[in-house]
XYZ file of C-alpha atoms in Angstrom:
323
model
C 18.974 65.388 24.876
C 17.732 68.941 25.379
C 20.699 71.252 24.828
C 19.227 74.522 26.111
C 17.450 75.168 29.416
C 15.764 78.475 30.150
C 15.471 79.712 33.747
C 13.513 82.805 34.772
C 12.586 84.732 37.893
C 9.322 86.680 38.134
C 8.112 88.827 41.020
C 4.445 89.074 40.051
C 3.577 91.852 42.558
C 0.811 90.813 44.931
C -0.881 87.942 43.107
C -3.959 87.394 45.266
C -7.701 86.717 44.997
C -9.979 89.735 44.499
C -11.342 91.518 47.531
C -8.572 90.361 49.885
C -6.886 92.928 52.140
C -3.120 92.567 51.829
C -1.643 95.766 53.279
C -3.059 98.753 55.142
C -2.010 101.128 52.347
C -3.297 98.937 49.514
C -6.909 98.592 48.445
C -8.193 95.085 47.693
C -8.233 94.087 44.039
C -11.565 94.487 42.252
C -12.886 91.639 40.060
C -12.026 93.687 36.959
C -8.484 94.370 38.172
C -8.101 90.713 39.061
C -9.055 89.608 35.547
C -6.611 92.079 33.986
C -3.844 90.969 36.346
C -4.297 87.279 35.568
C -4.451 87.837 31.822
C -1.342 90.048 31.787
C 0.618 87.601 33.951
C -0.354 84.652 31.740
C 0.738 86.527 28.622
C 4.016 87.490 30.269
C 5.008 83.962 31.216
C 4.173 82.818 27.690
C 6.461 85.562 26.418
C 9.227 84.392 28.757
C 8.848 80.830 27.429
C 11.169 79.552 30.176
C 11.478 75.914 31.146
C 11.685 76.809 34.835
C 10.237 79.940 36.493
C 10.650 81.036 40.090
C 7.836 83.276 41.347
C 7.673 85.737 44.241
C 4.774 87.556 45.937
C 2.307 84.711 45.549
C -0.473 85.266 48.088
C -2.489 82.344 46.742
C -1.164 79.267 44.947
C -4.679 78.707 43.573
C -4.493 82.111 41.885
C -1.167 81.142 40.310
C -2.769 77.931 39.047
C -5.463 80.076 37.417
C -2.714 82.053 35.673
C -1.169 78.822 34.384
C -4.567 77.674 33.112
C -4.896 80.892 31.096
C -1.442 80.543 29.563
C -0.653 78.736 26.321
C 2.659 77.189 27.351
C 2.199 76.201 31.017
C -1.178 74.497 31.320
C 0.509 71.136 31.854
C 3.544 72.411 33.754
C 4.596 71.153 37.175
C 3.749 73.611 39.968
C 5.222 73.668 43.468
C 4.270 76.133 46.168
C 2.922 76.368 49.684
C 0.188 78.682 50.927
C 0.626 80.588 54.188
C -0.985 79.423 57.398
C -4.775 79.569 56.803
C -5.216 80.467 60.466
C -3.133 83.625 60.101
C -4.952 86.929 60.539
C -3.697 88.180 57.166
C -2.341 86.557 54.032
C 1.420 86.741 53.587
C 3.355 86.334 50.327
C 5.271 83.198 49.447
C 7.282 81.886 46.509
C 6.511 79.220 43.914
C 8.204 77.184 41.213
C 6.742 76.231 37.849
C 8.563 73.848 35.532
C 7.919 72.250 32.163
C 10.700 69.808 33.058
C 10.090 67.053 35.617
C 10.060 68.464 39.128
C 10.596 66.407 42.279
C 10.964 66.814 46.044
C 9.761 70.410 46.525
C 10.263 71.568 50.100
C 10.171 74.988 51.810
C 13.316 76.015 53.686
C 11.641 77.987 56.445
C 14.189 77.623 59.254
C 17.661 79.130 59.423
C 20.485 76.603 59.739
C 22.067 76.076 63.137
C 24.206 79.000 64.270
C 22.371 81.671 62.237
C 19.819 83.901 63.910
C 18.729 87.525 64.231
C 19.600 89.650 67.280
C 17.727 88.850 70.517
C 14.253 90.349 70.595
C 13.740 90.094 66.825
C 10.511 88.644 65.467
C 10.945 85.126 64.069
C 14.645 85.316 64.874
C 15.519 81.963 63.271
C 13.158 81.942 60.284
C 13.043 83.486 56.820
C 10.482 86.233 56.287
C 9.438 84.318 53.161
C 10.625 80.720 53.102
C 12.788 79.802 50.091
C 11.577 76.843 48.048
C 13.925 74.047 46.992
C 13.185 71.436 44.345
C 15.111 69.173 41.987
C 14.547 69.737 38.269
C 15.389 66.868 35.937
C 16.873 68.882 33.074
C 17.895 65.804 31.068
C 17.967 62.091 31.860
C 21.546 62.596 33.061
C 21.434 66.089 34.570
C 19.444 67.036 37.672
C 19.589 70.589 39.009
C 18.916 71.858 42.524
C 16.724 74.947 42.046
C 16.028 77.360 44.899
C 13.515 80.221 44.691
C 14.120 83.094 47.098
C 12.629 86.426 48.157
C 14.833 88.198 50.686
C 13.648 90.916 53.072
C 12.829 94.208 51.376
C 14.359 97.598 52.097
C 11.057 98.762 53.529
C 11.770 100.204 57.017
C 11.002 97.795 59.834
C 9.257 100.126 62.294
C 8.516 99.213 65.862
C 4.990 99.855 67.163
C 4.258 103.559 67.137
C 7.370 104.561 65.171
C 7.069 106.790 62.103
C 9.414 108.051 59.443
C 9.042 111.624 60.658
C 11.788 111.077 63.225
C 15.116 110.671 61.346
C 16.619 108.493 64.063
C 13.640 106.124 64.133
C 13.638 105.992 60.337
C 17.358 105.166 60.240
C 17.002 102.451 62.863
C 14.013 100.947 61.020
C 16.065 100.782 57.806
C 18.933 99.211 59.737
C 16.637 96.503 61.125
C 15.556 95.657 57.569
C 19.168 95.481 56.444
C 20.101 93.236 59.378
C 17.230 90.881 58.576
C 18.105 90.758 54.868
C 21.766 90.190 55.706
C 20.931 87.419 58.162
C 18.672 85.764 55.585
C 21.523 86.016 53.060
C 23.900 84.330 55.512
C 21.363 81.577 56.211
C 20.845 81.045 52.485
C 24.623 80.887 51.926
C 24.952 78.098 54.507
C 21.981 76.159 53.118
C 23.298 76.398 49.539
C 26.776 75.289 50.591
C 25.379 72.309 52.462
C 23.173 71.473 49.483
C 26.082 71.545 47.055
C 28.301 69.392 49.239
C 25.559 66.853 49.969
C 24.042 66.491 46.508
C 26.939 67.338 44.164
C 24.499 68.674 41.603
C 24.413 71.960 39.692
C 22.549 74.696 41.584
C 20.452 77.574 40.257
C 19.016 80.278 42.513
C 16.103 82.355 41.196
C 14.755 85.336 43.031
C 14.150 88.813 44.266
C 17.168 89.671 46.413
C 15.971 93.227 47.110
C 19.506 94.411 46.432
C 21.923 94.764 43.516
C 24.426 92.111 42.483
C 27.476 93.740 44.094
C 25.776 94.552 47.394
C 27.072 93.002 50.595
C 23.960 90.859 51.044
C 23.980 89.443 47.510
C 27.744 88.867 47.745
C 27.135 86.796 50.876
C 24.773 84.535 48.923
C 27.286 84.289 46.069
C 29.918 83.138 48.540
C 32.758 85.398 47.431
C 35.951 84.228 49.090
C 34.718 80.684 49.746
C 36.126 77.559 48.015
C 35.357 77.543 44.297
C 33.088 74.503 44.503
C 30.867 76.303 47.025
C 30.557 79.607 45.164
C 27.723 80.825 42.984
C 27.982 83.203 40.046
C 25.712 85.962 38.808
C 24.443 84.671 35.457
C 24.611 88.146 33.937
C 28.327 88.322 34.765
C 29.258 84.962 33.235
C 27.034 85.043 30.150
C 28.775 84.456 26.844
C 26.906 86.988 24.720
C 26.861 90.563 25.934
C 25.934 93.417 23.605
C 26.753 96.470 25.699
C 25.189 98.762 23.092
C 21.724 97.325 23.701
C 22.077 95.781 27.142
C 19.388 97.337 29.349
C 19.582 95.110 32.373
C 17.225 96.437 35.007
C 14.341 94.891 36.879
C 13.204 97.720 39.144
C 12.451 101.435 38.869
C 12.114 103.383 42.107
C 11.909 107.166 42.217
C 13.489 107.353 38.774
C 16.378 105.043 39.681
C 16.870 101.963 37.503
C 18.458 98.916 39.116
C 18.495 95.114 39.028
C 17.443 93.446 42.264
C 16.121 90.238 40.680
C 18.913 87.765 39.953
C 19.708 84.329 38.605
C 22.710 82.686 40.226
C 24.425 79.548 38.939
C 27.007 77.175 40.371
C 30.362 76.317 38.800
C 28.776 73.702 36.528
C 27.264 76.498 34.431
C 30.292 78.818 34.435
C 32.147 78.011 31.209
C 35.386 79.529 32.539
C 35.702 76.783 35.164
C 37.019 73.231 34.630
C 33.945 71.435 36.004
C 31.487 73.197 33.689
C 28.868 71.030 31.989
C 27.214 74.015 30.318
C 27.333 77.780 29.896
C 25.071 80.798 30.268
C 24.433 81.917 26.702
C 22.764 85.187 27.635
C 20.572 86.923 30.191
C 17.531 88.861 29.003
C 15.274 91.349 30.788
C 11.573 91.850 30.101
C 11.038 95.333 31.475
C 9.164 97.514 28.971
C 6.077 97.402 31.178
C 7.947 99.281 33.928
C 8.178 102.440 31.823
C 4.656 101.949 30.480
C 3.334 101.778 34.073
C 0.536 99.377 33.187
C -1.784 99.080 36.196
C -2.192 95.309 35.811
C 1.536 94.667 35.361
C 4.155 93.758 37.917
C 6.408 96.435 39.358
C 9.389 94.178 38.598
C 10.976 93.213 35.329
C 11.492 89.537 34.599
C 14.958 88.019 34.194
C 15.602 85.115 31.825
C 18.842 83.117 31.538
C 19.461 80.721 28.670
C 21.840 77.893 29.559
C 23.347 75.566 26.962
C 24.464 72.135 28.063
C 27.693 70.897 26.526
C 27.594 67.696 24.523
C 30.154 64.935 24.975
C 32.331 66.242 22.138
C 32.866 69.488 24.045
C 34.716 67.661 26.803
C 36.795 65.798 24.250
C 37.727 69.061 22.519
C 38.699 70.660 25.826
C 40.845 67.685 26.728
C 42.703 67.939 23.430
C 43.394 71.654 23.597
């Protein structure tokens, strides 16, 4: 039985075909830039060497498949992802899941659960901006894990038509709208994860770009602080066994000189060794982020987060029972 499982989250930053217009303030990728982007991304996932990777900012699942084909470790991996509506006027980013372990039943979670919605007048008031992706990973013959890949609403101001950031009131209101959407998505995700845990009774792992730090209100909503223990999730970096504070440089984003971690791996009680129902533990959480300081043009603007989880063997339970 495999004793260690490696989970990672990777915001690739606008992975799209060359020549495609993504945003008004962003030039399309040239063929040369496209080649560099694919090669760097393939090398980076090989460096991660994770069993399961959740991806964000995938504008084309075919482009991600090209990355996998250029890798050494993921050419035969399972890939789950859904492209945006081909009839849409412009491509929109989505998430994806790649696994070297058997992967079954991938499904996007586009709709909010009943009772959760944005204020009246909001666009897509009962839908995620970017639909989370849920799949079951068969970690071992005896252990299946519900894995959910997420990308919550960014902090980018949500302007109404004609608004600009020059007016401080309009800017503040635009930022508030983004926060409300991210918070509503967090609440919807909390309900979906609770329902998933109660229905399936399997370990859960959430991989993604939360666009906020671990102790923010929105991330805390997803974690389920204050809810029954069986429903809660735990930040892998907070429950890891090995922490070397002298060398621990846990950040995944640099913005205007500010270093923070907005990409997280969350685990359910089954992977929190401090809890009685644990079947494994988070050994450590690692961050691949050197490229952020190097400012490589082909690299992502996010660091990658990797969590190593060790499954307990049967003797562990016997030892615990005898202590």
